[in-house]
Short mmCIF file of C-alpha atoms in Angstrom, two decimals:
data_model
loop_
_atom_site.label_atom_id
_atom_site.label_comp_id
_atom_site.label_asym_id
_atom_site.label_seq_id
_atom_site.Cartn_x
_atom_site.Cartn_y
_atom_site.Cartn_z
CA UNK A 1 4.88 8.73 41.21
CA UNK A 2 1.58 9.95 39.90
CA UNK A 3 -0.40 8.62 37.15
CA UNK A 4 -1.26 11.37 34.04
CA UNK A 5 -5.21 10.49 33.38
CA UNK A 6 -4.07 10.99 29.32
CA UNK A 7 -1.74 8.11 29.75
CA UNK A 8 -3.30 4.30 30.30
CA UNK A 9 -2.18 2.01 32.78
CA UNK A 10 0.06 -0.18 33.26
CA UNK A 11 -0.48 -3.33 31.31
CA UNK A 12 -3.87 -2.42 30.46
CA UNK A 13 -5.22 -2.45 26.73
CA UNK A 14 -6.09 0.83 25.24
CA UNK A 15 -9.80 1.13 23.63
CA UNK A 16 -9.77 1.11 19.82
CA UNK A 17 -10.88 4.35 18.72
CA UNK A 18 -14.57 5.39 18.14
CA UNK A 19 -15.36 5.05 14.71
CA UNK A 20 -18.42 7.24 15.10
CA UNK A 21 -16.89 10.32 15.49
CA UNK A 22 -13.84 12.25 13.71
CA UNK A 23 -10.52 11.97 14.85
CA UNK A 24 -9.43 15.63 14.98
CA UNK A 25 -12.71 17.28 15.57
CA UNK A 26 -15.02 14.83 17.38
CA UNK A 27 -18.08 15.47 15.01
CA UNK A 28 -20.14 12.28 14.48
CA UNK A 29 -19.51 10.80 11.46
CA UNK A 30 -22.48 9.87 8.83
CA UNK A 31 -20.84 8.77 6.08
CA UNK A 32 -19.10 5.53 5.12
CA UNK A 33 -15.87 6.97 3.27
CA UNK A 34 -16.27 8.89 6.59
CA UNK A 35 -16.15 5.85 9.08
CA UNK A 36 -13.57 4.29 7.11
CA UNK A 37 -11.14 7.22 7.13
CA UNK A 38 -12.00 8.28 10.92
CA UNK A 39 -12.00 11.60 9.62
CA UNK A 40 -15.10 13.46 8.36
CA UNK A 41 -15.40 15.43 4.91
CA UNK A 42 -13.55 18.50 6.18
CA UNK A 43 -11.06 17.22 8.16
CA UNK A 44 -10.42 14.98 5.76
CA UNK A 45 -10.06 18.22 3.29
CA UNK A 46 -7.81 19.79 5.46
CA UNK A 47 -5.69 16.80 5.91
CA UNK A 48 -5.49 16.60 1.94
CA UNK A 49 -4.36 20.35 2.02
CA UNK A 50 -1.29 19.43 4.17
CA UNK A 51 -0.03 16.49 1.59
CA UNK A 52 2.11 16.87 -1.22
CA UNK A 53 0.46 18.46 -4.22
CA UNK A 54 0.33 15.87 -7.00
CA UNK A 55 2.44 16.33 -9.66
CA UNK A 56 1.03 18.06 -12.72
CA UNK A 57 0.31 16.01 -15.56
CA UNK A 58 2.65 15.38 -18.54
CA UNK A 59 3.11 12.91 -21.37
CA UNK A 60 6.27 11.23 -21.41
CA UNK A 61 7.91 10.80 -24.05
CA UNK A 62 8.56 6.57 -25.48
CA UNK A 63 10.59 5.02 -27.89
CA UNK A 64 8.21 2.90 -30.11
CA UNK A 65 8.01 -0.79 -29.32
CA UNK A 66 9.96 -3.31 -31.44
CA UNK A 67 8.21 -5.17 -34.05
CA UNK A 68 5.31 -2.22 -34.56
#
């Protein structure tokens, strides 16, 4: 059986990712927003791009309170 070096060992920890650099590109990161996501300002665009689109938005239509 051979080990895969992308895999870790057996019953060894894996290392938190580095919050310096992005995620999906490895760029550093200089931001806050940008540390705190993991992602920098256009990955995090083109993560955005892949979500639903937000509704558009409408006023709904309320019956008036009682007693007003």
């Amino acid at each position: 059986m051979s080990h895969r070096p992308d895999e870790p060992l057996p019953d060894s920890v894996p290392e938190p990712p580095d919050a310096r650099h992005c995620r999906m590109c490895g760029a550093v990161l200089r931001d806050r927003v940008s540390r705190m996501w993991g992602l920098g300002p256009d990955c995090r665009a083109k993560v955005r791009l892949r979500l639903a689109p937000d509704p558009p938005p409408n006023e709904t239509e309320q019956e008036a309170l009682p007693g007003t």
